[in-house]
Short mmCIF file of C-alpha atoms in Angstrom, two decimals:
data_model
loop_
_atom_site.label_atom_id
_atom_site.label_comp_id
_atom_site.label_asym_id
_atom_site.label_seq_id
_atom_site.Cartn_x
_atom_site.Cartn_y
_atom_site.Cartn_z
CA SER A 982 -249.43 80.13 43.56
CA GLN A 983 -248.15 77.49 46.30
CA GLN A 984 -249.59 77.63 49.79
CA GLY A 985 -246.58 76.51 51.49
CA GLU A 986 -242.95 76.59 51.85
CA GLU A 987 -240.76 73.82 52.56
CA ASP A 988 -237.35 73.65 54.17
CA PRO A 989 -235.13 73.16 53.37
CA GLN A 990 -235.64 72.34 49.61
CA ALA A 991 -232.52 69.78 49.81
CA LEU A 992 -231.63 67.42 52.47
CA SER A 993 -228.80 65.01 52.17
CA ILE A 994 -228.01 62.40 55.25
CA GLN A 995 -226.59 59.13 55.92
CA GLU A 996 -228.95 56.18 55.87
CA GLY A 997 -229.86 55.47 59.86
CA GLU A 998 -230.49 58.97 60.71
CA ASN A 999 -233.22 61.15 61.38
CA ALA A 1000 -234.29 63.38 58.43
CA THR A 1001 -236.64 66.66 58.86
CA MET A 1002 -238.57 68.61 56.89
CA ASN A 1003 -240.50 71.75 58.01
CA CYS A 1004 -243.42 73.68 55.80
CA SER A 1005 -244.92 76.44 56.81
CA TYR A 1006 -248.25 77.79 55.27
CA LYS A 1007 -250.08 80.93 55.38
CA THR A 1008 -254.04 80.65 55.41
CA SER A 1009 -256.22 79.27 57.94
CA ILE A 1010 -256.67 74.92 57.24
CA ASN A 1011 -258.25 72.24 58.08
CA ASN A 1012 -255.73 69.69 57.97
CA LEU A 1013 -251.97 69.68 56.64
CA GLN A 1014 -251.20 66.51 54.96
CA TRP A 1015 -247.84 64.83 53.72
CA TYR A 1016 -246.71 63.41 50.46
CA ARG A 1017 -244.10 61.52 48.60
CA GLN A 1018 -242.80 61.84 44.94
CA ASN A 1019 -240.59 59.08 44.01
CA SER A 1020 -238.65 60.40 40.46
CA GLY A 1021 -241.30 62.67 39.13
CA ARG A 1022 -244.11 60.33 39.61
CA GLY A 1023 -247.60 59.96 41.85
CA LEU A 1024 -247.89 61.33 44.74
CA VAL A 1025 -248.25 59.23 47.78
CA HIS A 1026 -250.02 59.99 51.08
CA LEU A 1027 -248.23 59.44 54.26
CA ILE A 1028 -249.92 60.98 56.97
CA LEU A 1029 -252.52 63.86 57.07
CA ILE A 1030 -253.35 66.01 60.64
CA ARG A 1031 -256.08 67.62 61.38
CA SER A 1032 -255.98 71.50 62.77
CA ASN A 1033 -257.04 70.57 66.13
CA GLU A 1034 -254.14 67.51 66.74
CA ARG A 1035 -250.54 68.60 67.33
CA GLU A 1036 -248.77 65.55 66.65
CA LYS A 1037 -249.69 62.04 65.04
CA HIS A 1038 -247.02 59.00 64.15
CA SER A 1039 -246.93 56.16 61.73
CA GLY A 1040 -244.26 53.79 61.99
CA ARG A 1041 -241.05 55.87 61.28
CA LEU A 1042 -243.12 58.86 60.63
CA ARG A 1043 -243.65 61.61 63.07
CA VAL A 1044 -245.66 64.61 62.35
CA THR A 1045 -246.17 67.95 63.98
CA LEU A 1046 -248.20 70.64 63.79
CA ASP A 1047 -248.74 74.59 65.87
CA THR A 1048 -251.12 76.05 63.29
CA SER A 1049 -249.88 79.11 66.04
CA LYS A 1050 -247.03 79.65 63.89
CA LYS A 1051 -248.60 78.33 61.34
CA SER A 1052 -245.78 75.68 60.76
CA SER A 1053 -245.48 71.74 60.38
CA SER A 1054 -242.76 69.47 60.36
CA LEU A 1055 -242.06 65.82 59.19
CA LEU A 1056 -239.31 63.39 60.83
CA ILE A 1057 -238.30 60.36 59.22
CA THR A 1058 -236.40 58.32 61.80
CA ALA A 1059 -233.67 55.84 60.89
CA SER A 1060 -234.10 57.13 57.33
CA ARG A 1061 -233.21 54.47 54.44
CA ALA A 1062 -232.08 54.71 50.97
CA ALA A 1063 -235.32 53.91 49.82
CA ASP A 1064 -236.71 56.88 51.13
CA THR A 1065 -234.69 58.99 48.98
CA ALA A 1066 -237.74 61.16 47.28
CA SER A 1067 -239.43 64.71 47.61
CA TYR A 1068 -241.35 65.21 50.53
CA PHE A 1069 -244.31 68.13 49.66
CA CYS A 1070 -246.89 69.35 52.94
CA ALA A 1071 -250.38 70.20 51.69
CA THR A 1072 -252.86 72.06 53.17
CA GLY A 1073 -256.78 71.66 53.08
CA GLU A 1074 -258.18 75.04 53.86
CA THR A 1075 -260.84 75.92 55.36
CA GLY A 1076 -263.68 76.65 52.81
CA ALA A 1077 -261.91 74.58 50.23
CA ASN A 1078 -261.63 71.22 48.66
CA ASN A 1079 -258.38 70.81 46.97
CA LEU A 1080 -255.16 70.62 48.40
CA PHE A 1081 -252.38 73.53 48.14
CA PHE A 1082 -249.10 72.07 48.26
CA GLY A 1083 -245.64 73.80 48.98
CA THR A 1084 -242.27 73.75 46.54
CA GLY A 1085 -240.79 70.04 48.32
CA THR A 1086 -238.15 68.82 49.83
CA ARG A 1087 -236.09 66.71 47.58
CA LEU A 1088 -233.80 64.02 50.19
CA THR A 1089 -231.64 62.02 49.80
CA VAL A 1090 -230.30 58.99 51.70
CA ILE A 1091 -226.90 57.57 51.09
CA PRO A 1092 -226.59 53.59 51.93
CA GLU B 462 -259.44 47.47 44.60
CA THR B 463 -257.89 49.28 41.54
CA GLY B 464 -256.51 52.55 42.10
CA VAL B 465 -255.73 55.83 40.12
CA THR B 466 -254.53 55.17 36.70
CA GLN B 467 -253.90 57.35 34.10
CA SER B 468 -253.64 57.57 30.58
CA PRO B 469 -251.31 57.84 28.95
CA THR B 470 -248.07 57.71 30.91
CA HIS B 471 -245.82 60.11 28.28
CA LEU B 472 -247.01 62.43 25.36
CA ILE B 473 -245.68 65.03 23.38
CA LYS B 474 -247.36 67.70 21.01
CA THR B 475 -246.28 71.04 19.57
CA ARG B 476 -247.86 74.65 19.99
CA GLY B 477 -250.75 75.25 19.81
CA GLN B 478 -252.38 71.52 19.39
CA GLN B 479 -255.07 70.08 21.48
CA VAL B 480 -254.50 67.31 23.79
CA THR B 481 -256.87 64.84 26.19
CA LEU B 482 -255.52 63.59 29.05
CA ARG B 483 -257.95 61.10 30.76
CA CYS B 484 -257.99 59.73 34.70
CA SER B 485 -260.02 56.71 35.92
CA SER B 486 -260.91 57.05 39.62
CA GLN B 487 -260.47 54.41 41.99
CA SER B 488 -263.80 52.20 42.55
CA GLY B 489 -266.15 54.18 44.47
CA HIS B 490 -264.25 57.70 44.28
CA ASN B 491 -267.12 59.99 43.24
CA THR B 492 -264.75 63.29 42.86
CA VAL B 493 -261.76 63.86 40.97
CA SER B 494 -259.36 66.21 40.81
CA TRP B 495 -256.33 67.84 38.31
CA TYR B 496 -253.51 69.38 39.30
CA GLN B 497 -250.60 70.72 37.06
CA GLN B 498 -246.63 69.76 38.76
CA ALA B 499 -244.16 71.94 36.95
CA LEU B 500 -240.52 70.57 36.76
CA GLY B 501 -239.15 71.35 40.26
CA GLN B 502 -242.76 72.67 41.58
CA GLY B 503 -245.47 71.17 43.67
CA PRO B 504 -248.70 70.27 42.48
CA GLN B 505 -251.26 72.78 41.46
CA PHE B 506 -254.75 72.67 41.27
CA ILE B 507 -256.18 73.21 38.18
CA PHE B 508 -259.88 71.79 38.80
CA GLN B 509 -262.10 69.53 40.84
CA TYR B 510 -265.25 67.59 39.33
CA TYR B 511 -267.68 66.36 41.88
CA ARG B 512 -270.68 64.08 40.47
CA GLU B 513 -269.95 65.21 37.01
CA GLU B 514 -270.44 69.02 37.65
CA GLU B 515 -267.14 71.41 37.87
CA ASN B 516 -266.68 72.17 42.04
CA GLY B 517 -263.80 74.73 41.88
CA ARG B 518 -261.31 75.72 40.04
CA GLY B 519 -257.50 77.13 40.85
CA ASN B 520 -255.52 80.02 38.11
CA PHE B 521 -255.67 78.16 34.94
CA PRO B 522 -257.68 79.97 31.71
CA PRO B 523 -260.37 78.58 30.04
CA ARG B 524 -258.33 76.65 27.48
CA PHE B 525 -257.96 74.15 30.42
CA SER B 526 -261.50 71.93 30.25
CA GLY B 527 -262.23 68.89 31.59
CA LEU B 528 -265.23 66.55 32.21
CA GLN B 529 -266.69 64.14 34.35
CA PHE B 530 -268.36 60.81 33.12
CA PRO B 531 -271.22 59.17 35.15
CA ASN B 532 -268.99 56.26 35.71
CA TYR B 533 -266.87 59.69 37.52
CA SER B 534 -263.81 58.51 35.36
CA SER B 535 -262.64 62.53 34.10
CA GLU B 536 -260.77 64.25 31.10
CA LEU B 537 -258.18 67.42 31.19
CA ASN B 538 -258.70 69.01 27.97
CA VAL B 539 -256.28 71.88 26.77
CA ASN B 540 -256.44 73.60 23.75
CA ALA B 541 -254.51 75.82 21.88
CA LEU B 542 -250.84 74.06 23.54
CA GLU B 543 -248.03 76.27 24.90
CA LEU B 544 -244.12 75.57 26.07
CA ASP B 545 -245.42 76.51 29.77
CA ASP B 546 -248.06 73.75 29.78
CA SER B 547 -245.40 70.71 30.20
CA ALA B 548 -245.89 69.50 33.65
CA LEU B 549 -246.58 66.13 34.59
CA TYR B 550 -250.33 66.28 34.88
CA LEU B 551 -251.69 64.30 38.31
CA CYS B 552 -255.62 63.66 38.96
CA ALA B 553 -256.60 62.36 42.17
CA SER B 554 -259.54 60.89 43.24
CA SER B 555 -261.66 61.03 46.32
CA LEU B 556 -264.59 59.51 48.30
CA SER B 557 -266.07 62.94 49.17
CA LEU B 558 -265.34 66.40 48.29
CA LYS B 559 -263.27 66.48 52.02
CA GLY B 560 -261.79 63.30 51.58
CA GLU B 561 -258.00 61.81 51.46
CA GLN B 562 -257.01 62.11 47.82
CA PHE B 563 -256.15 59.09 46.05
CA PHE B 564 -253.16 60.05 43.61
CA GLY B 565 -252.40 58.04 39.91
CA PRO B 566 -248.93 57.61 38.38
CA GLY B 567 -249.63 61.27 36.01
CA THR B 568 -248.92 62.34 32.38
CA ARG B 569 -245.65 63.43 31.43
CA LEU B 570 -246.71 66.40 29.16
CA THR B 571 -243.76 67.84 26.91
CA VAL B 572 -244.99 70.86 24.31
CA LEU B 573 -242.41 71.57 21.71
#
């Protein structure tokens, strides 16, 4: 079963705009990770945020984590056409070694 | 450094057949996890192998089985294929049990 839920399910923006995706989860976690997937192929790791962190940056990516609300957001600034992909959040649960993935957000960046 | 590789890329089988998917982990990684991703869904955990032993299993029936070899490469075997087994199968390797997981490109299995 899926651990998390991403919102929105699909997002379409113009190149240069910012894209925000949200993820909610259900249980206690050690960390939360965001992945990108192009055209149903392998997953590319974007960023990991630990449960004791509130915000993390990597290039044009900004991730926030609110453990009290069991939610996270991924912000992609100044989007590019190459950012078009599906984005998944995945949680590393306390006591588990595997990842629990959400349902994904399909991002389309229009040139 | 070679990343995670999977073979074959695509596979077509008929219902009732058996299939073996292969994964070569990244150099130095002793942990391999397998995931099933149905169309339009997020990946779901099948099982994990650590130093050749199964170390955790998701909600999948026993006809899904696996192996990890001394070089830490891995196989996923599925017996008595069903139509619902059609999916992208992803493997991921990590340096340790709780380390960052690096995913391979996946094997697309179609069951007719």
